[in-house]
Coordinates of C-alpha atoms in Angstrom, one line a residue:
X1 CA 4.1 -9.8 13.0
X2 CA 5.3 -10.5 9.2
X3 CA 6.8 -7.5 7.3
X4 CA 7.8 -8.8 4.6
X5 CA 8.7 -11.9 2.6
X6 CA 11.2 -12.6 -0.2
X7 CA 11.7 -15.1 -2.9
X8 CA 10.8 -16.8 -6.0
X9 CA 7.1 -17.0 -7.0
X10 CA 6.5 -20.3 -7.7
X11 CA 2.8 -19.9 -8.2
X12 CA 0.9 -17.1 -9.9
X13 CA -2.3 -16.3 -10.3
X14 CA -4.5 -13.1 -10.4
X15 CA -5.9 -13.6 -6.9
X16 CA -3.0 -15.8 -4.8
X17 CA 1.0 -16.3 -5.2
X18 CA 3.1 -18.7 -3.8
X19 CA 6.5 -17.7 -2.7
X20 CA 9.0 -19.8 -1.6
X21 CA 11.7 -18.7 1.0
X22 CA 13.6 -20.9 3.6
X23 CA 12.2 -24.0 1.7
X24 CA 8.4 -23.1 2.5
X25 CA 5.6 -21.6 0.0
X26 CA 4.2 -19.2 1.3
X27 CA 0.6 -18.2 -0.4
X28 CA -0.5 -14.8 -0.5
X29 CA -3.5 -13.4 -1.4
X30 CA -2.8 -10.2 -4.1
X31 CA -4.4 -8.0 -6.3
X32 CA -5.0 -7.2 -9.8
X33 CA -2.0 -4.4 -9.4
X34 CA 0.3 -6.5 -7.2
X35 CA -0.1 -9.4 -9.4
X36 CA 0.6 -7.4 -12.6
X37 CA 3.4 -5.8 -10.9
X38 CA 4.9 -9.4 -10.3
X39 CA 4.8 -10.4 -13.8
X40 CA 6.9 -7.6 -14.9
X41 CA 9.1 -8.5 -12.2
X42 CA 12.2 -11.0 -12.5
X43 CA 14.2 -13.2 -9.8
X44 CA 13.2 -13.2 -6.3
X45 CA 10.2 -10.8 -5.5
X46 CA 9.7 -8.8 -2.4
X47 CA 6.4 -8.9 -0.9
X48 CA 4.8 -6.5 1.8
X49 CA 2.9 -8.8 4.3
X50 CA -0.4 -8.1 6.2
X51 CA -1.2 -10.8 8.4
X52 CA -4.9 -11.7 9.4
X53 CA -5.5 -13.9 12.3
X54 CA -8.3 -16.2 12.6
X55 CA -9.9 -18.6 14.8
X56 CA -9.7 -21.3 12.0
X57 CA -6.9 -19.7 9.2
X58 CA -4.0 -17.3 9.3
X59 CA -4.3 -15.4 5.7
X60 CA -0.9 -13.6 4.5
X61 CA -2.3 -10.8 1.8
X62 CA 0.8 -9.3 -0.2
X63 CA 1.3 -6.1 -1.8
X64 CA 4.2 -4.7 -4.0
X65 CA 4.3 -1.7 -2.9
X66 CA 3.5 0.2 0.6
X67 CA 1.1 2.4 -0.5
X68 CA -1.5 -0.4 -1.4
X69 CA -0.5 -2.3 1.8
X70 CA -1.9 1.1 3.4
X71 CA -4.7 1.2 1.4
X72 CA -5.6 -1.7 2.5
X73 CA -5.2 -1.1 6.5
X74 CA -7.4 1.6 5.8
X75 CA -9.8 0.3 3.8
X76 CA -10.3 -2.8 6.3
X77 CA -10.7 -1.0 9.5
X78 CA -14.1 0.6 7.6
X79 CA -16.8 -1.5 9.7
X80 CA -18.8 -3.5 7.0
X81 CA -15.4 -4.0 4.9
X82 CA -13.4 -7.4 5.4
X83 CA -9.7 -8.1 4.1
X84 CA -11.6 -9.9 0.7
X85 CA -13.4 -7.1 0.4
X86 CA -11.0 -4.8 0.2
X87 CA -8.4 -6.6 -2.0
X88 CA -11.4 -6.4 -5.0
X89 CA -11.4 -2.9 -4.3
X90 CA -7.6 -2.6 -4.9
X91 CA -8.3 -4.7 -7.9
X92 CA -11.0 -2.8 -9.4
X93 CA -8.8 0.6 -9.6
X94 CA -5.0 1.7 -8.6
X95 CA -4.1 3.2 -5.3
X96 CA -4.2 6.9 -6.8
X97 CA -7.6 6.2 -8.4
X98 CA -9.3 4.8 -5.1
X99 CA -7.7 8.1 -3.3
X100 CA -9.4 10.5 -5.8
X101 CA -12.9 8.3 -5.5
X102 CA -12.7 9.2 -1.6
X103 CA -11.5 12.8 -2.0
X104 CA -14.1 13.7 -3.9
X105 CA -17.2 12.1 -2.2
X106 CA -17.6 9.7 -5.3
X107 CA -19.3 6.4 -4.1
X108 CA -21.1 5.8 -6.8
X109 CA -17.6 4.4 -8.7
X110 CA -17.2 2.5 -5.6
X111 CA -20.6 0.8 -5.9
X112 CA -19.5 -0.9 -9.1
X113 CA -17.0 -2.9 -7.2
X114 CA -18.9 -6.2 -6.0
X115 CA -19.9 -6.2 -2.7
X116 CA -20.0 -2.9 -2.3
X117 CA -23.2 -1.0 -1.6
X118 CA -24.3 2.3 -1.2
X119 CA -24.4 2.4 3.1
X120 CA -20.8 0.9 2.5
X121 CA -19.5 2.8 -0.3
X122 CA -20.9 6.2 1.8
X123 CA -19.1 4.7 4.9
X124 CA -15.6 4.6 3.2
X125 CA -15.9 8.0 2.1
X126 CA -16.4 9.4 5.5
X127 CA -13.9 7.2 7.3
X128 CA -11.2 8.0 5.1
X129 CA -11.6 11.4 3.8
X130 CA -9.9 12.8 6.5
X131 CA -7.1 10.2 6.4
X132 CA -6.9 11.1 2.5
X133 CA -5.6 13.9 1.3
X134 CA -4.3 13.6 -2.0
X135 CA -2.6 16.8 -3.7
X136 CA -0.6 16.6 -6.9
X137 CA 2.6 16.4 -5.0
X138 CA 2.1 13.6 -3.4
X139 CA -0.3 12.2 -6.7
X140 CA 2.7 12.4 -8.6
X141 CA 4.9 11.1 -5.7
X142 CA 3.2 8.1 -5.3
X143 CA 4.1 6.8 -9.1
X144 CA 7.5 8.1 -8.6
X145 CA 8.0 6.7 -4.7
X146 CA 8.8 3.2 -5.9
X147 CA 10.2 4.1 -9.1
X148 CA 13.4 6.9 -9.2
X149 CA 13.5 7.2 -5.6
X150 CA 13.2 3.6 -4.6
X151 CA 13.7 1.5 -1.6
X152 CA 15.7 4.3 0.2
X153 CA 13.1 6.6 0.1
X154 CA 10.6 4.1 1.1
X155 CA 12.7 3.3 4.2
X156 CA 12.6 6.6 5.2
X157 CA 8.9 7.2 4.6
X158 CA 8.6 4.0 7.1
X159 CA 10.4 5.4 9.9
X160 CA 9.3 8.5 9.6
X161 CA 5.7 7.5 9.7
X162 CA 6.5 4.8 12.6
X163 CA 7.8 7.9 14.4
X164 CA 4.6 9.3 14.0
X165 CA 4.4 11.7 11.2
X166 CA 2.2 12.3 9.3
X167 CA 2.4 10.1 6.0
X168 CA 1.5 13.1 3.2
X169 CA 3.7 15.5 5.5
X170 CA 6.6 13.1 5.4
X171 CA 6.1 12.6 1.6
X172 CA 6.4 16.4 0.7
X173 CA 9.4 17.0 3.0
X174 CA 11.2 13.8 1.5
X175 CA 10.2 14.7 -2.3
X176 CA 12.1 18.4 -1.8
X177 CA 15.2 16.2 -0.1
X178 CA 15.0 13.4 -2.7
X179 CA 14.8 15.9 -5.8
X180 CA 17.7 18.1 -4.3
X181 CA 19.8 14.8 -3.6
X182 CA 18.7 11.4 -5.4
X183 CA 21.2 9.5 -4.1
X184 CA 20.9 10.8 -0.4
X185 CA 21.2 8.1 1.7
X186 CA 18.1 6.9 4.0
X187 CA 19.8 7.8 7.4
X188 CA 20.5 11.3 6.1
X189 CA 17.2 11.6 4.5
X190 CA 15.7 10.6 7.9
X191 CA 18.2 13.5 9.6
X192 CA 17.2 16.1 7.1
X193 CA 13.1 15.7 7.2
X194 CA 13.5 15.8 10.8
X195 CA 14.8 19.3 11.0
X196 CA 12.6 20.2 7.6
X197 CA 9.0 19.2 10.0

């Protein structure tokens, strides 16, 4: 399975990039948010992979940060919503936006996304509510997680979630370590949110 890739993006466009590492171009199908994200980037870009497997393609989507990436693992294993379908969702309104849409039952603002109707927008909401939780702690994280804290505290979010806790959990226990320490560094992080759960 692809994690990640890393290079220069030799293609851009709203829907696709192309980036090129080990002398291959890799394309990737992106969002709105990724591919703004992209252009304000400069040098060698670091993309979040989710690979989809088909009888007749392998599609690479990308995603600048980890939070869309789980978006979008969420939004896809909806039944009725494909890996197209949710990339125009992710287009149509930022991660924190689409979270707030589910929390509060509002499936009329997802009907205005194409392809979306009401069965499906209603289905969303019910699959994912519970998987949602959004509070202003981790609202507030989620625009700071890739910003002051950076790619140590997004290590650390990774393990601990691949360890099995729960993501807004692991967010609030890392926020309090990350605000008391900035530069803490990702294996004491890990150390310290384990005795914190």
């Amino acid at each position: 399975m692809l994690e990640y890739i890393k290079g220069p993006a030799t293609e851009l466009t709203p829907t696709y990039t192309v980036i090129e590492a080990g002398n291959i171009g890799y394309m990737l199908n992106i969002s709105l948010a990724t591919f703004e994200d992209i252009q304000r980037s400069t040098g060698e870009i670091k993309l979040l992979i989710h690979e989809v497997i088909r009888e007749d393609a392998h599609v690479l989507y990308g995603f600048f940060t980890s939070q869309e990436r789980e978006m979008f693992r969420l939004l896809i294993g909806v039944s009725g919503v494909g890996p197209n379908t949710a990339i125009l969702i992710l287009s149509s309104m930022p991660v924190t936006g689409l979270e707030s849409v589910i929390n509060s039952g509002d499936h009329n603002t997802l009907k205005n996304v194409k392809g979306i109707g009401t069965k499906t927008a209603q289905r969303i909401i019910v699959d994912l509510r519970d998987k949602i939780k959004p509070t202003d702690d981790t609202l507030s994280l989620q625009s700071n997680s890739s910003g002051s804290f950076g790619e140590v505290y997004e290590e650390a979010l990774a393990a601990l979630t691949a360890l099995g806790f729960v993501r807004q959990q692991s967010q609030k226990v890392l926020k309090r370590i990350f605000d008391a320490d900035p530069a803490v560094k990702v294996e004491t992080a890990i150390k310290k949110a384990l005795s914190m759960m």
